[in-house]
Each structure stands twice: as structure tokens, then as C-alpha cells.
Short mmCIF file of C-alpha atoms in Angstrom, two decimals:
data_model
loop_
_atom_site.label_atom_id
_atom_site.label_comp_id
_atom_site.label_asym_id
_atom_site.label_seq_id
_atom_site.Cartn_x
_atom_site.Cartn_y
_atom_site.Cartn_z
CA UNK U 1 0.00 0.00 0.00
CA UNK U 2 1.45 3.33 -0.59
CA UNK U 3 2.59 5.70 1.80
CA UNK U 4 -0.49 7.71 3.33
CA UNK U 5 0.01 11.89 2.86
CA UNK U 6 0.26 13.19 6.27
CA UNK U 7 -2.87 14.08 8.23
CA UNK U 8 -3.35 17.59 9.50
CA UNK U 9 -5.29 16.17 12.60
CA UNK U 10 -5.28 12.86 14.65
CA UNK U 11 -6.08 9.82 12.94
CA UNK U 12 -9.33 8.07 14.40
CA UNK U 13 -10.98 4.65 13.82
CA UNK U 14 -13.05 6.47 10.73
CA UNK U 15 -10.07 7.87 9.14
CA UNK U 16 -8.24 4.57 9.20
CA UNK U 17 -11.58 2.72 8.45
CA UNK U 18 -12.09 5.02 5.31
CA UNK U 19 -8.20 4.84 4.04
CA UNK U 20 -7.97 1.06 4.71
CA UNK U 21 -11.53 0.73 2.39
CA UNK U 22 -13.34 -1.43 5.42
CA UNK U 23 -16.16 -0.32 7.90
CA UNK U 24 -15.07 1.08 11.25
CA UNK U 25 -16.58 -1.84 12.95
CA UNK U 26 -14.22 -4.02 11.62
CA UNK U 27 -11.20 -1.52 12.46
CA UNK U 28 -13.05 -1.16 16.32
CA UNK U 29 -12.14 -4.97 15.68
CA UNK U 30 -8.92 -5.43 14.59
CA UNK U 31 -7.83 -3.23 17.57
CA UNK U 32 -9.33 -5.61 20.39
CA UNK U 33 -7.25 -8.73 21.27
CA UNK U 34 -10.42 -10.64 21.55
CA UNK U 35 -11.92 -9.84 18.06
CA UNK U 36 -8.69 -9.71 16.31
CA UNK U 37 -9.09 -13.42 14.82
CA UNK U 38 -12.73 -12.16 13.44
CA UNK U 39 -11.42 -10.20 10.92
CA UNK U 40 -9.73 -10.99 7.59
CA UNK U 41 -6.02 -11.75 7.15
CA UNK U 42 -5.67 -9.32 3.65
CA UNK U 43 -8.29 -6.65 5.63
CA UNK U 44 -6.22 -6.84 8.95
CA UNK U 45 -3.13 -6.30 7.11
CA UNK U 46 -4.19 -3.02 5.01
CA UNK U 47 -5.36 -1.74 8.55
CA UNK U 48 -1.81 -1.74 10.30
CA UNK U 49 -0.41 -0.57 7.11
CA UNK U 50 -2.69 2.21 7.51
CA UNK U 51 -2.12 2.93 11.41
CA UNK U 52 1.92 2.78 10.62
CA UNK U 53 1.22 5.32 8.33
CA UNK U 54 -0.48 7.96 9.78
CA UNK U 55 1.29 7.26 13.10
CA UNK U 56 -2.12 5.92 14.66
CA UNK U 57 -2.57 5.54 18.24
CA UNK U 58 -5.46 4.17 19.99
CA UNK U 59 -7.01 6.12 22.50
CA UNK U 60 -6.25 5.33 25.98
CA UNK U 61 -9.26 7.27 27.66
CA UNK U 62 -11.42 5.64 24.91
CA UNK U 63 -10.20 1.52 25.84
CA UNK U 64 -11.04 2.70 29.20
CA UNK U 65 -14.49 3.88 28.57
CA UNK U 66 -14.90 0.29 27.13
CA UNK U 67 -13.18 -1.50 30.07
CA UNK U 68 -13.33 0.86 32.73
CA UNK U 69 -9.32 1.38 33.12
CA UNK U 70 -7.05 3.72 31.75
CA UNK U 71 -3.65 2.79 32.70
CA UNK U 72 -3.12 5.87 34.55
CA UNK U 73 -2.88 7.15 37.73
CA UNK U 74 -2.87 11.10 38.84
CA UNK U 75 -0.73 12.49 41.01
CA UNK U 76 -2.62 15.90 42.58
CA UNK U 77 -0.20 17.81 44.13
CA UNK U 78 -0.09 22.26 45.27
CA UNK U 79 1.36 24.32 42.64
CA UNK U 80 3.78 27.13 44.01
CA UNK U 81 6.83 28.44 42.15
CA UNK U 82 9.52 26.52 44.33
CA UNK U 83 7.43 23.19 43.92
CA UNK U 84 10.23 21.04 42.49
CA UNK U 85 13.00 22.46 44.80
CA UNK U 86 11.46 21.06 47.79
CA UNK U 87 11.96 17.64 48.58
CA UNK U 88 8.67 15.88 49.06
CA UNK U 89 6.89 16.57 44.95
CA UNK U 90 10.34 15.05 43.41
CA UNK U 91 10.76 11.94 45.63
CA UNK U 92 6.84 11.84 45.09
CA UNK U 93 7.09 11.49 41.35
CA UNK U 94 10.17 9.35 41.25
CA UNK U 95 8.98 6.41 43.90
CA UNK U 96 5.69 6.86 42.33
CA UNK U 97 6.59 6.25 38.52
CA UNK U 98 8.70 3.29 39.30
CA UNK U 99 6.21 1.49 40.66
CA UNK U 100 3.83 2.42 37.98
CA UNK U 101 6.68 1.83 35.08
CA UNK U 102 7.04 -2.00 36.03
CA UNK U 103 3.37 -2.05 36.17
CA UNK U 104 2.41 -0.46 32.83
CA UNK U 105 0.54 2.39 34.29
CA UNK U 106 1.45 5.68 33.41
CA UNK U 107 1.67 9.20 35.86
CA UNK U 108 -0.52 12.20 34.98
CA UNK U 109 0.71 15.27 37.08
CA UNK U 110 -2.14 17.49 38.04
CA UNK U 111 -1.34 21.01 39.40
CA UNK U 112 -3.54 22.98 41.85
CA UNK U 113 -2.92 26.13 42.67
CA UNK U 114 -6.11 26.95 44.35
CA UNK U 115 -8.10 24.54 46.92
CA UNK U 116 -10.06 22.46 44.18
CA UNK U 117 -13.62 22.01 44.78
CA UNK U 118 -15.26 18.72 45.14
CA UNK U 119 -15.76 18.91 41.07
CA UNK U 120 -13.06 19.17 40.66
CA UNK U 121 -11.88 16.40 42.77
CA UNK U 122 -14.38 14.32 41.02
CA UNK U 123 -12.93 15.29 37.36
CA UNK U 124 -9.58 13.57 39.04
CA UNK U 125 -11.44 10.35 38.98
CA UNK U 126 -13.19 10.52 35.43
CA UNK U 127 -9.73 9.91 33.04
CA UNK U 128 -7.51 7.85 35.42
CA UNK U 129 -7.70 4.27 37.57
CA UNK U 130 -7.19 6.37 41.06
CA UNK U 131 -5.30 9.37 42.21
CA UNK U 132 -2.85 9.43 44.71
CA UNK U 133 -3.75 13.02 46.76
CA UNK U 134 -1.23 15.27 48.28
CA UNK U 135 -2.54 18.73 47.82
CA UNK U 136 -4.33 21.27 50.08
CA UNK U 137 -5.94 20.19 53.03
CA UNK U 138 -9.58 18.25 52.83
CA UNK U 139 -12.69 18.80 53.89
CA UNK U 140 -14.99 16.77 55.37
CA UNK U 141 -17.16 16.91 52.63
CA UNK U 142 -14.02 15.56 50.74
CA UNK U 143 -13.04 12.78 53.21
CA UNK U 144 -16.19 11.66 52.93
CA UNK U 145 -16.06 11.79 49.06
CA UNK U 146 -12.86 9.84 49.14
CA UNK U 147 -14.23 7.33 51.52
CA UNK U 148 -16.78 6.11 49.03
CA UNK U 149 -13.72 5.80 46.56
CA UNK U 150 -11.53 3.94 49.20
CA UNK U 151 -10.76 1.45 46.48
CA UNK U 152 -9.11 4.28 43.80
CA UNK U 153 -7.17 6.83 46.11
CA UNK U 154 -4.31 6.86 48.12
CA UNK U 155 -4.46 10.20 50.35
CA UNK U 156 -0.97 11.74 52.41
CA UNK U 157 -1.68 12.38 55.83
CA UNK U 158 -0.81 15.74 55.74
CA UNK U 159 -3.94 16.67 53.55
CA UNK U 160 -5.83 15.45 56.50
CA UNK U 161 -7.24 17.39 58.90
CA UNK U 162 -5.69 17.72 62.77
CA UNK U 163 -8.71 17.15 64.01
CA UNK U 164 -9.77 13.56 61.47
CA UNK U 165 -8.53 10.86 62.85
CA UNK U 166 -6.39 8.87 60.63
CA UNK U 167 -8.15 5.34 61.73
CA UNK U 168 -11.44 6.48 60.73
CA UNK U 169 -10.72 8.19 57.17
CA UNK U 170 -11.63 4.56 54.88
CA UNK U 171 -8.96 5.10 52.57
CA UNK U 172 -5.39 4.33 52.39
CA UNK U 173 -3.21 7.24 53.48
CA UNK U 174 0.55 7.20 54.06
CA UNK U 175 2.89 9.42 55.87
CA UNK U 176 5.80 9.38 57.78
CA UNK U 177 6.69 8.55 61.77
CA UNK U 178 6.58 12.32 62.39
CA UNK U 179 6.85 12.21 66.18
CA UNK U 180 8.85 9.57 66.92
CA UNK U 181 11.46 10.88 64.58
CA UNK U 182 11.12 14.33 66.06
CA UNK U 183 11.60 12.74 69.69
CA UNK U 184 14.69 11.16 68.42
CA UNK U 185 16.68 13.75 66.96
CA UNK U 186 15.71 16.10 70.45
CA UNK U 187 16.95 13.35 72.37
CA UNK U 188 19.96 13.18 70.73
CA UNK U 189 20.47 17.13 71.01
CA UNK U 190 19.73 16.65 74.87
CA UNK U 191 22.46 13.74 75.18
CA UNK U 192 25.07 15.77 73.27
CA UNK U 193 24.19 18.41 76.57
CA UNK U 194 21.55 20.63 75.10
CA UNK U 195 18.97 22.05 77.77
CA UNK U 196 17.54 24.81 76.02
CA UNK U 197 16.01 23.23 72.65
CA UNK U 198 14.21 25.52 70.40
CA UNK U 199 11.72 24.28 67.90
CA UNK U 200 10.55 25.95 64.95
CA UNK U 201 7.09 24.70 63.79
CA UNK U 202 5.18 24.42 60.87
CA UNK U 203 1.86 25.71 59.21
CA UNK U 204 -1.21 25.92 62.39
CA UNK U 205 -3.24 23.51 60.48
CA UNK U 206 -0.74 20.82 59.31
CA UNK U 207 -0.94 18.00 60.61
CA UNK U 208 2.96 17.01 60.19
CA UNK U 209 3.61 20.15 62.61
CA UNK U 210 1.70 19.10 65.01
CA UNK U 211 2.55 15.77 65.35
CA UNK U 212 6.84 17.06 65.22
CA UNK U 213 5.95 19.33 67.67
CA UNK U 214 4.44 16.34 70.24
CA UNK U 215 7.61 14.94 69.56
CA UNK U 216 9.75 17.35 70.26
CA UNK U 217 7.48 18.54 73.69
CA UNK U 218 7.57 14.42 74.61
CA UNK U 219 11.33 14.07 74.57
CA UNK U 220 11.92 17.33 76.59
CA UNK U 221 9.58 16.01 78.82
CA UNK U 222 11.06 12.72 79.27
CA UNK U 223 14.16 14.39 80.23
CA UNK U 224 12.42 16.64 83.03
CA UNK U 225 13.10 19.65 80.52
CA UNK U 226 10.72 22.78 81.30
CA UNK U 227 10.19 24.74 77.64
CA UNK U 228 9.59 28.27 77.81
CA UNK U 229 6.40 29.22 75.33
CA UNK U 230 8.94 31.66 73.53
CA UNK U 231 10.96 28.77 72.57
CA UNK U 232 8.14 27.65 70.28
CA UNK U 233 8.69 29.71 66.96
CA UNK U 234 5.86 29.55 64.11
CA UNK U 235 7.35 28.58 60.51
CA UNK U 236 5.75 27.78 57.49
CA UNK U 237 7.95 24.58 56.30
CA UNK U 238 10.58 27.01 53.87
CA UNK U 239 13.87 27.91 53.87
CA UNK U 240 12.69 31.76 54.49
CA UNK U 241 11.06 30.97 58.05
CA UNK U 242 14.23 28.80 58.63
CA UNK U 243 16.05 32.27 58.44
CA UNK U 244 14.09 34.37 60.20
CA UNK U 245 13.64 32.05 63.15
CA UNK U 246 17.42 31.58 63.43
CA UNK U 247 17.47 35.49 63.43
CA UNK U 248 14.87 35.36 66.25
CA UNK U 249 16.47 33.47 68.27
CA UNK U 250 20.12 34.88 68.11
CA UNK U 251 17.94 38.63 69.16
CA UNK U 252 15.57 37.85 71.30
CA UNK U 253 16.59 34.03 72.52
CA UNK U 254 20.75 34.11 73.31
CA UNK U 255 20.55 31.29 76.19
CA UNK U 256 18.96 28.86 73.55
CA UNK U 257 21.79 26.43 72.68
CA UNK U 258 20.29 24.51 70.13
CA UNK U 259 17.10 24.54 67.71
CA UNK U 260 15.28 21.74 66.46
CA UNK U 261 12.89 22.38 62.88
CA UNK U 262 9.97 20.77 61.45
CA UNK U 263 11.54 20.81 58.14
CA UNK U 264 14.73 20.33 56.52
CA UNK U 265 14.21 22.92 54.14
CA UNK U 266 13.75 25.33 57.42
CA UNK U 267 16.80 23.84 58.74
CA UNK U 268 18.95 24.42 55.46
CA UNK U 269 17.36 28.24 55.70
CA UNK U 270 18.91 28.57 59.18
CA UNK U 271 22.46 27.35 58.03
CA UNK U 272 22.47 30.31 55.26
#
């Protein structure tokens, strides 16, 4: 068969269908393992002929709307300009697509810049297999959305609520040993002679802060370690708040001897 001039848009099944001079049923055919053998050798042959051609793809959204999967996941993360030089969003997307690689699934990266609205958390379902959430922080209107979707979503505990307990959300979540590991590295500060242990905190409402900050306030405790209020500075998890705390402190706090941070990227702020 000659060589196809090239198309100005996407091929689809009619286009092919048309070219390859059969019906589009028999194309719709010819692209399904389990009706392949139903059509014609010579017919079968002009249609991939065709398809090499004009650099045909079947539509991955469209199989799906047949067999309700898509081979992809989405990955719904919070836009802001420094989002790929922190370290959470790149180690997300790297542990994330090797899994999915070895799996044949592919990663759709979907950007929010705004708190979505429960549309819009419902669009996240309509062209993928599941989404894997680590965005703003939910609602319970959202929890409760997610809940009936327990089977498709993965959620990071961050996004949830202080206040939600993790036991009763009905959906896989993951997230990290936030105040045990907190606990740790104050204990060690307190064994290398540290008494006066600052701690810079995160955002009010996240849920990682909190739960670093019980850490930190249980391994001071342990060690019969009063903590003056004033030692507990607000931060917002970037390098900026890691700087101004550090100034804070060396003004207003000169007995502190050491400093503990709910983030590394406010830690890394507070060595600049």
C-alpha cells in the first residue's frame, strides 16, 4: 500500500476505516485482542499498514471507557513556584513512577494552585484508575467523598485534617513517623548536653507540625526539661522561616543552645 500523505489532525478509527476501504466496525475490531481473529487476514493487514502510516494511536481514555481502566494514575499535588526544589513533589514522582513503570501504568501530574472544589476532585477520577492526593488540606465533605472511593485513592496524611482521625478516614493514606522521629533527633540534642532546645514549627493547620511538635514537647519532657512558650517559633515549612527564626532566636533568645525544625528545608534556611 502506498505511503499515506500526512494528516493535519489525529487519525481516528473512521479515518483509518475510510483509508484502509473497510467499515469502522471491523477496524473497532482489529484493535481488540479478543476480536482480532474475526477479521480478515488481507483486511487486517491493510489496517496496520494504515495505522503505521499515519502514526495511529489508539485512544487510551477511549479503551477505558470500554473497560473501565485507563492505565493511569494522577498524582494531585499544590502548585507554588519553588514546587520542584522542595523535597517531598520530586521523591513523590520518582517512587511513584517506578512502581507504575514495572506495572504499565502511566503518571498524569495534576497542578492545583487553588483549593479544588469537590468537582473538581471528582474530574480527578473521570480519566484515570485512582489518584494518589497530596494537595491542600480536605474537607470533610471531601473525606467523605474519598471514603466512598476507598478502592481508587491513596491520600498523604498531611492533607488530612488535625482534628480527622487517621483510623477512621476509609482510605489508604501514608505518611511518615513524624513524632517519633522528632523525639529522636531532640533526644539526641539533649544527650550531646543541650537544655535549652528551640523548635521551629510548621503551618497551624498541618498536621505534620503538630505531630513534630508532640515529639519534640515528649522528649523534653522525658528528660524533666521545662520549655519556655517563647521557645516555640511559628514557621511555614521554607527555607525563608528557617532564616528568620534563626534570626529570632540569636535577638531575642541568646541562652537557647540549640534549635530543632519541622523541616529540613527550614533547617537548610537557618544554616544560610
Amino acid at each position: 500500500m502506498a505511503k499515506q500523505p500526512k494528516m493535519s489532525h489525529l487519525a481516528t478509527i473512521l479515518d483509518i476505516a475510510r483509508i484502509a476501504k473497510v467499515s469502522p466496525s471491523t477496524v473497532s475490531r482489529a484493535l481488540r485482542e479478543e476480536t482480532v481473529h474475526l477479521v480478515r487476514p488481507d483486511k487486517l493487514k491493510r489496517i496496520h499498514e494504515v495505522m503505521d502510516n499515519v502514526n495511529y494511536s489508539p485512544s487510551r481514555l477511549a479503551r477505558g471507557l470500554r473497560n473501565n481502566q485507563t492505565k493511569t494514575i494522577n498524582l494531585v499535588v499544590h502548585y507554588s513556584p519553588n514546587v520542584f526544589q522542595t523535597e517531598i513533589v520530586p521523591r513523590l514522582i520518582s517512587g511513584i513512577t517506578e512502581v507504575l513503570v514495572d506495572s504499565g501504568y502511566e503518571l498524569k501530574l495534576c497542578m492545583q494552585r487553588e483549593r479544588a472544589s469537590l468537582m473538581k476532585l471528582r474530574e480527578y477520577f473521570t480519566d484515570s484508575d485512582g489518584i494518589i492526593y497530596a494537595s491542600h488540606r480536605l474537607s470533610g465533605e471531601e473525606l467523605n467523598f474519598l471514603k466512598a472511593r476507598s478502592q481508587n485513592c491513596v491520600v498523604l496524611e498531611d492533607c488530612i485534617p488535625i482534628h480527622w482521625p487517621i483510623d477512621k478516614c476509609g482510605f489508604s493514606t501514608v505518611g511518615v513517623t513524624n513524632e517519633d522521629g522528632c523525639a529522636e533527633m531532640v533526644r539526641y540534642l539533649i544527650q550531646a548536653g543541650h537544655k535549652k532546645i528551640a523548635f521551629v514549627k510548621g503551618l497551624p493547620d498541618s498536621r505534620d507540625a503538630e505531630e513534630r511538635y508532640r515529639g519534640y514537647a515528649r522528649a523534653m519532657a522525658e528528660a524533666h526539661l521545662d520549655v519556655d512558650e517563647r521557645w516555640i517559633i511559628p514557621g511555614n515549612f521554607m527555607e525563608e522561616s528557617g532564616r528568620e527564626a534563626i534570626r529570632f532566636i540569636r535577638r531575642q533568645l541568646p541562652d537557647i543552645t540549640a534549635c530543632d525544625f519541622a523541616s529540613d528545608e527550614m533547617a537548610v534556611g537557618a544554616l544560610d
